[in-house]
Backbone as a ProteinNet text record, in pm:
[ID]
protein_1_A
[PRIMARY]
MRAWANVAELAKPKNLIGGLVARSAPGLPFLLREGLEVAFVPPQLDAPRRARVVSVQEQAKGAFLVTFEEVDSIEVAERLAGCCCLVRRADLPQDALVAPGEGLEGFEVRDARAGRVGLVAEMVEGPGQTLLSVERPDGRTSLVPFVDAFVVSVDEDARRIDVDVPDGLLDL
[TERTIARY]
783.1	672.8	543.9	438	309.2	251.2	172	110.6	-12.3	-77.1	-199.1	-174.2	-245.2	-232.1	-370	-381.2	-504.9	-512.5	-615.5	-624.7	-748.7	-849.4	-972.1	-1047.3	-1134.1	-1221.4	-1365.3	-1452.7	-1594.2	-1664.1	-1711.6	-1766.6	-1909.9	-1997.7	-2139.1	-2211.4	-2325.8	-2407.8	-2466.3	-2485.5	-2534.2	-2671.1	-2700	-2828.4	-2882.2	-3003.5	-3070.1	-3011.7	-2933.2	-2879.4	-2735.2	-2689.2	-2560.3	-2442.9	-2466.5	-2356.8	-2303.3	-2174.3	-2110.7	-2029.2	-2024.5	-1936.6	-1799.2	-1698.3	-1561.6	-1470.2	-1367.9	-1265.4	-1130	-1032.6	-899.5	-837.3	-748	-672	-582.9	-551.7	-470.2	-339.9	-313.8	-189.5	-189	-301.3	-306	-410.8	-391.7	-500	-607.2	-721.6	-826.7	-787.6	-771.8	-717.4	-817.3	-939.1	-1036	-1081	-1092	-1138	-1212.9	-1290.8	-1370.4	-1282.3	-1331	-1262.4	-1161.1	-1125.6	-1025.7	-1085.1	-1012.2	-1058.4	-1019.7	-1115.8	-1098.6	-1125.3	-1044.9	-1071.5	-1119.3	-1230.3	-1286.2	-1229.6	-1175.5	-1113.1	-1167.4	-1208.7	-1214.1	-1329.6	-1316.4	-1424.7	-1552.4	-1665.4	-1794.7	-1878.6	-1956.4	-2049.1	-2156.9	-2202.3	-2311.2	-2282	-2154.3	-2114.5	-1996	-1978	-1863.3	-1731.4	-1631.6	-1498.4	-1417.5	-1450.5	-1386.1	-1493	-1465.6	-1556.8	-1481.8	-1534.8	-1478.5	-1556.8	-1483.6	-1546.1	-1623	-1751.6	-1835	-1831.6	-1843.4	-1842.3	-1789.1	-1737.2	-1685.9	-1732.6	-1797.2	-1843.1	-1802.5	-1736	-1699.7	-1825.7	-1841.6	-1958.9	-1929.5	-1823.1	-1779.7	-1629	-1567	-1421.4	-1381.7	-1309	-1259.6	-1355.8	-1479	-1578.1	-1624.6	-1635.8	-1674.5	-1785	-1879.2	-1980.6	-1925.3	-1911	-1853.5	-1954.3	-1969.2	-2052	-1962.7	-1998.3	-1920.8	-2011	-1952.3	-2025	-2063	-2173.7	-2221.9	-2265.9	-2250.8	-2304.7	-2423	-2540	-2655.9	-2774.5	-2750.3	-2859	-2800.4	-2887.5	-2841.6	-2802.9	-2865.4	-2831.7	-2686.6	-2644.9	-2506.1	-2411	-2448.3	-2364.2	-2347.5	-2453.4	-2444.3	-2344.5	-2336.1	-2240.4	-2095.9	-2076.2	-1940.6	-1896	-1991.5	-1955	-1854.7	-1747.7	-1641.6	-1525.1	-1541.2	-1432.2	-1329.8	-1210.1	-1105.7	-1104.3	-1061.7	-1050.1	-902.7	-866.8	-731	-729.1	-624.3	-606.5	-464.8	-448.1	-314	-224.7	-106.2	-11.2	17.4	22	52.5	-56.2	-178	-288.5	-291.8	-198.4	-196	-82.3	-94.6	17.3	142.6	257.4	382.5	409.3	380.6	411.2	292.8	183.9	62.7	79.3	166.1	177.8	303.9	336.9	448.1	407.6	489.1	452.8	427.8	313.6	291.8	405.9	460.4	568.1	702.5	711	839.6	945.3	1057.9	1165.2	1155.9	1073.5	1058.7	1153.5	1236.3	1331.4	1419.4	1440.3	1520.9	1442.1	1314.6	1233	1204.2	1201.2	1163.6	1011.2	962	818.5	788	691.5	648.6	498.9	460.7	319.9	266.2	137.5	75.2	83.2	73.7	78.7	213.4	272.2	394.7	521.5	511.9	631.7	713.8	846.1	934.3	918	883.9	867.4	996.6	1057.4	1180	1197	1278.7	1306.9	1249	1198.1	1144.3	1260.4	1252.4	1354.8	1318.8	1188.8	1143.2	992.7	944.3	800.7	764.1	660.2	617.2	480.6	471.1	343.6	260.6	150.5	58.5	-51.7	-136.1	-242.4	-346.8	-365.9	-467.1	-412.4	-285.7	-228.7	-77.1	-14.2	130.2	159.5	265.5	303.8	441.6	459.9	591.5	655.2	769.1	844.5	938	910.1	980.2	1073.2	1202.6	1301.8	1294.6	1263	1248.6	1385.4	1401.7	1529.2	1573.7	1477	1510.7	1539.9	1545	1577.8	1458	1339.3	1218.7	1177.8	1090.8	1035.2	884	827.5	682.4	635.7	519.6	457.9	343.4	350.3	249.7	181.1	48.3	-21.6	-3.4	40	59.8	-71.2	-170.7	-304.9	-348	-440.8	-487.4	-540.1	-599.7	-657.5	-551.5	-425.7	-320.6	-213.8	-189.2	-82.4	-138.7	-83	-127.4	-60.3	72.7	144.9	277.8	327.6	460.6	534.7	640.5	720.6	851.8	857.3	975.5	1099.1	1082.2	1197.6	1259.1	1174.3	1222.8	1248.3	1210.4	1222.8	1153.5	1024.3	947.7	805.5	754.9	617.6	547.7	441.8	362	241.8	222.1	111	30	-90.4	-176.5	-239.8	-172.1	-217.5	-294.1	-382.5	-457.9	-363.3	-404.5	-325.5	-302.2	-180	-144	-89.4	-112.4	-65.2	87.6	154.4	300.6	361.1	282.1	331.7	312.7	251.4	227.8	356.1
1281.7	1194.1	1275.5	1216.6	1285.1	1300.5	1407.1	1433.7	1346.2	1300	1219.8	1080.1	981	842.6	782.9	701.5	629.8	509.9	506	396.6	309.8	356.6	277.3	312.8	220.3	240.3	225.3	314.2	307.8	223.6	106.1	10.5	43.3	67.4	89.2	146.7	212.7	260.4	139.9	157	44.1	69.3	196.4	222.4	359.7	389.7	514	638.1	621.7	739	771.1	714.8	753.7	663.8	551.1	458.8	397.6	371.1	311.9	190.2	92.1	-22.5	19.1	1.9	39.6	-81.1	-83.6	-187.3	-118	-181.5	-120.9	-115.6	-20.2	-11.8	-135.5	-179.8	-300.8	-294	-402.3	-413.8	-348.3	-288.3	-219.5	-281	-269.5	-305.8	-197.1	-221.5	-119.6	-10.3	113.7	222.2	331.9	328.9	432.7	412	523.2	517.1	645	641	757.2	879.9	993.5	1120.6	1151.7	1054.6	1074.2	1156.3	1259.5	1338.1	1266.4	1259.7	1188	1282.3	1272.4	1342.1	1236.9	1266.4	1172.2	1203.8	1101.2	1118.5	1013	1048.2	1184.4	1260.7	1393.2	1473.9	1458.5	1459.8	1442.3	1568.8	1598.1	1710.9	1679.7	1779.9	1766.1	1662.9	1650.8	1563.3	1630.6	1605.6	1667.5	1616.9	1704.9	1664.7	1606.8	1651	1599.7	1580.4	1486.7	1464	1386.9	1392.4	1313.8	1184	1079.4	949.5	958.7	920.5	921	784.2	677.7	543	441.7	331.4	220.5	92.1	6	-123.3	-231.9	-336.1	-446.4	-521	-547	-615.7	-761.7	-781.5	-914.3	-905.1	-1016.3	-1014.4	-914.1	-812	-713.1	-602.7	-607.5	-504.4	-436	-303.7	-224.4	-126.9	-105.2	-2.3	124.7	229.2	355.1	466.7	552	672	794.5	900.9	1023.8	1141.8	1246.5	1372.4	1420.6	1485.7	1545.5	1443.8	1315.1	1213.1	1153.2	1214.2	1181.6	1125.5	1085.5	1025.6	926	838.6	739.8	808.3	921.2	992.9	1041.8	1098.1	1145.2	1025.3	918.6	798.7	739.5	740.8	688.1	767.8	898.3	981.4	948.6	905.6	876.4	732.4	645.3	505.5	502	426.4	417.7	510.8	601.8	694.5	626.7	681.5	640.2	737.9	691.1	773.8	802.8	930.6	972.5	1031.4	1002	1059.8	1114	1209.5	1264.5	1156.9	1143.1	1045.4	1072.6	1199.8	1237.2	1189.3	1162	1116.7	964.8	894.7	748.4	700.8	580.8	525	518.8	537.1	548.9	431	308.7	191.6	144.3	221.1	178	172.5	254.7	264	199.6	83.7	11.8	-10.2	39.2	37	-104.9	-124.5	-256.9	-288.1	-405.1	-442.9	-385.1	-325.4	-269.4	-378.2	-345.8	-442.8	-532.6	-498.4	-581.8	-542.3	-441.3	-400.8	-519.9	-541.4	-653.2	-779.8	-785.2	-903.2	-911	-1032.2	-1054.2	-1045.4	-981	-972.1	-1055.9	-1148.3	-1234.7	-1218.2	-1197.4	-1182.1	-1314.8	-1341.3	-1466.4	-1487.3	-1380.3	-1394.6	-1353.2	-1246.5	-1192	-1261.4	-1338.7	-1403.4	-1305.2	-1313.9	-1227.7	-1082.9	-996.6	-853.8	-779.8	-808.3	-741	-747	-652.5	-647.5	-520.8	-532.5	-416.5	-322.9	-199.2	-98.7	-21.9	6.9	79.3	67.5	101.3	109.9	257.3	287.2	425.1	440.2	532.3	553.9	651.7	602.9	688.5	736.4	827.6	880	775.8	674.1	573.8	434.2	413.4	279.9	286.8	179.5	167.2	101.8	147.3	93.3	28.9	-79.2	-138.6	-71.9	-9.6	43	-69.6	-126.7	-245.7	-209	-236.4	-215.7	-334.5	-307.3	-411.7	-447.7	-567.4	-607.4	-515.6	-453.2	-365.8	-222	-197.7	-64.7	23	-17.2	60.5	35	121.5	104.5	89.8	-6	-24.2	-3.2	60.1	76.8	-22.7	-108.5	-211.7	-184	-162.2	-141	-261.5	-234	-338.9	-353.6	-413.7	-429.5	-575	-616	-754.2	-798.5	-706.9	-742.6	-788.5	-744.3	-778.2	-870.5	-862.7	-942.9	-1080.8	-1182.5	-1319.4	-1375.3	-1352.8	-1402.9	-1330.5	-1330.9	-1278.6	-1390.4	-1439.9	-1547.9	-1486.8	-1462.7	-1396.7	-1485.1	-1616.6	-1706.8	-1705.6	-1708.2	-1707.9	-1565.6	-1463.8	-1322.3	-1296.9	-1342.1	-1330.5	-1282.7	-1197.3	-1149	-1193	-1271.8	-1313.4	-1220.5	-1166	-1074.6	-1123.5	-1073.5	-1098.7	-964.5	-889	-753.7	-753.8	-655.7	-647.8	-628.5	-682	-665.3	-516.8	-483.7	-346.6	-265.6	-305.2	-226.6	-215.6	-321.9	-321.8	-238	-202	-122.2	26.6	68.1	210.7	281.9
-0.7	33.5	35.6	-10	-14.8	125.6	143	272.4	297.1	189.5	200.6	145.9	199.7	153.7	130.9	27.3	-1	92.9	178.2	275	259	183.2	171.8	44.5	4.9	-109.6	-62.6	-110	-75.9	-181.5	-142.2	-238	-278.7	-179.6	-211.8	-92	-117.4	-5.2	68.9	199.7	279.3	340.4	373.9	438.8	398.9	441.4	401.8	467.2	574.2	643.4	602.4	489.5	434.9	467.3	529.4	556.5	428.3	424.9	307.6	347	259	278.2	228.3	312.4	277.6	292.6	208.2	213.4	216.2	277.6	284.2	145.7	126.2	2	-7.3	-129	-143.4	-64.1	8.8	83.3	220	260.1	389.6	480.4	611	703.5	695.5	755.8	755.2	854	803.5	885.1	920.7	864.9	900.2	1045	1119.5	1257.9	1290.5	1396	1436.8	1452.7	1401	1415.6	1306.9	1224.5	1120	1005.5	960	845.5	716.7	625	499.3	383.6	277.5	151.4	52.6	-18	-114.8	-253.3	-319	-449.4	-544.6	-665.9	-717.6	-653.9	-646.4	-588.6	-671.1	-604	-669.6	-656.3	-760.5	-752.5	-649.7	-580.1	-482.3	-373.9	-337.3	-226.7	-158.8	-29.6	37.8	-20.7	-19.3	-64.9	50.7	171.3	292.9	399.5	489.6	602.4	709.7	831	941.5	955.5	992.4	1017.5	1148.8	1145	1265.3	1333.2	1253.5	1311.7	1211.9	1266.7	1186.7	1252.8	1173	1224.8	1125.3	1175.4	1086.6	1046.1	915.5	863.4	829.6	757	715.3	698.1	674.4	659.3	550.5	590.8	496.2	459.2	508.5	476.2	604.4	598.6	714.4	675.6	766.6	749.1	811.8	729.8	776.6	754.2	855.8	839.7	856.4	783	781.5	813.4	873.7	889.3	749.9	737.5	612.7	507.9	534.5	444.6	519.3	497.2	580.8	503.6	378.5	300.6	201.3	154.3	56.6	-74	-105.2	-228.6	-226.3	-114	-102.2	-102.8	-32	-28	-168	-249.2	-385.7	-469.4	-447	-521.3	-483.1	-358.2	-310.4	-335.8	-369.8	-397.4	-511.9	-493.2	-592.7	-565.5	-471.3	-437.2	-346.1	-348.4	-255.1	-137.6	-23.3	96.1	122	113.8	145	284.5	360.1	493.4	504.7	595.1	617.6	679.2	623.9	677.5	825.1	861.7	1000.4	1096.7	1047.9	1133.1	1151.5	1088.3	1095.3	1184.2	1240	1316.3	1227.7	1286	1211.5	1117.7	1160.7	1078.9	994.6	991.1	921	770.5	716.3	571.2	517.2	569.2	510.1	365.5	276.1	134.6	87	15.6	-39.3	-135.4	-124	-213	-175.2	-55.7	-14.3	-18.9	-77.8	-88.1	-209.3	-309.2	-427.5	-540.6	-516.4	-619.1	-654.7	-785.5	-832.4	-859.8	-819.6	-847	-997	-1050.6	-1190.1	-1201.2	-1306.5	-1332.9	-1455.9	-1441.5	-1551.6	-1571.6	-1697.5	-1733	-1786.8	-1762.4	-1803.7	-1954.9	-2035.2	-2180.7	-2240.6	-2188.1	-2247	-2198.6	-2091.3	-2036.8	-1954.2	-1964.7	-1885	-1929.3	-1833.2	-1861.2	-1830.2	-1716.2	-1676.2	-1525.7	-1472.9	-1329.6	-1268.3	-1145.7	-1075	-1040.5	-1091.8	-1062.6	-936.5	-920.9	-801.4	-788.8	-670	-643	-652.9	-731	-750.7	-685.6	-589.9	-521.8	-602.5	-660.3	-733.9	-641.9	-688.4	-603.4	-565.6	-649.9	-619.4	-600.1	-636.3	-626.3	-637.3	-599	-613	-747.3	-812.2	-942.3	-933.7	-1007.9	-1024.7	-1145.9	-1128.8	-1242.3	-1284.9	-1403.5	-1449.7	-1565.2	-1546	-1652	-1746.3	-1872.7	-1973.8	-2032	-2084.1	-2144	-2259	-2329.6	-2442.5	-2398.6	-2265.4	-2213.9	-2182.7	-2226.2	-2194.1	-2049.7	-2001.2	-1867.1	-1879.6	-1808.3	-1803.8	-1661.2	-1646.7	-1515.4	-1504.1	-1403.1	-1381.8	-1248.5	-1248.7	-1121.3	-1028.7	-906.4	-806.2	-729.3	-797.3	-742	-753.8	-667.9	-666.4	-802.5	-878.3	-1007.2	-1107.9	-1093.3	-1189	-1131.3	-1000.9	-939.9	-905	-969.8	-946.3	-821.5	-811.2	-694.7	-681.3	-557.9	-528.3	-456.9	-521.6	-465.7	-415.8	-284.7	-228.4	-236.9	-222.6	-230.2	-369.9	-472.6	-611.3	-661.4	-580.6	-618.7	-752.7	-757.8	-881.1	-851	-939.3	-931.4	-1059.1	-1044.5	-1159.8	-1170.7	-1292.3	-1316.6	-1435.7	-1445.5	-1561.2	-1594.6	-1683	-1715.4	-1846.5	-1866.3	-1992.1	-2111.4	-2225.4	-2347.9	-2373.7	-2409.6	-2443.4	-2328.8	-2204.3	-2090.5	-2087.4	-2122.9	-2119.2	-2230.5	-2329.9	-2441.4	-2422.3	-2311.9	-2287.8	-2250.9
[MASK]
++++++++++++++++++++++++++++++++++++++++++++++++++++++++++++++++++++++++++++++++++++++++++++++++++++++++++++++++++++++++++++++++++++++++++++++++++++++++++++++++++++++++++++

């Protein structure tokens, strides 16, 4: 198991003193809190690679204003916009990282254009997102990002995941 987990995404700068709008990583509650050390990924030139959370304020449903040590201007915040926030798993509550899609092995995956893709063999935790490893009927394996942008629905009763992936992704 990896020592660090992706828990949030920095959407955009919010104010002149370096505050950023942050959203939780897909499938997780918002886990950033005061004092938590964060690694920014991918690392940016002329911006800190790690910093501690100074404050967290809820702005709107799912959006939080977060300030970090060493991020003290809008210029630095602009460099970090678009980065993911990784934190040490040991610094999070034990049950905070229930894997998104845990228990989806064996679910059928259907794509909006391609139809039946195959069955989920396992969930693969990537550095920025969780992937569905899908065993195809022809014996190949496809990796499908388990993200809101591609997952249309998960029907637990029917044991089916409907996705809408970009053309060509299933052929990689």
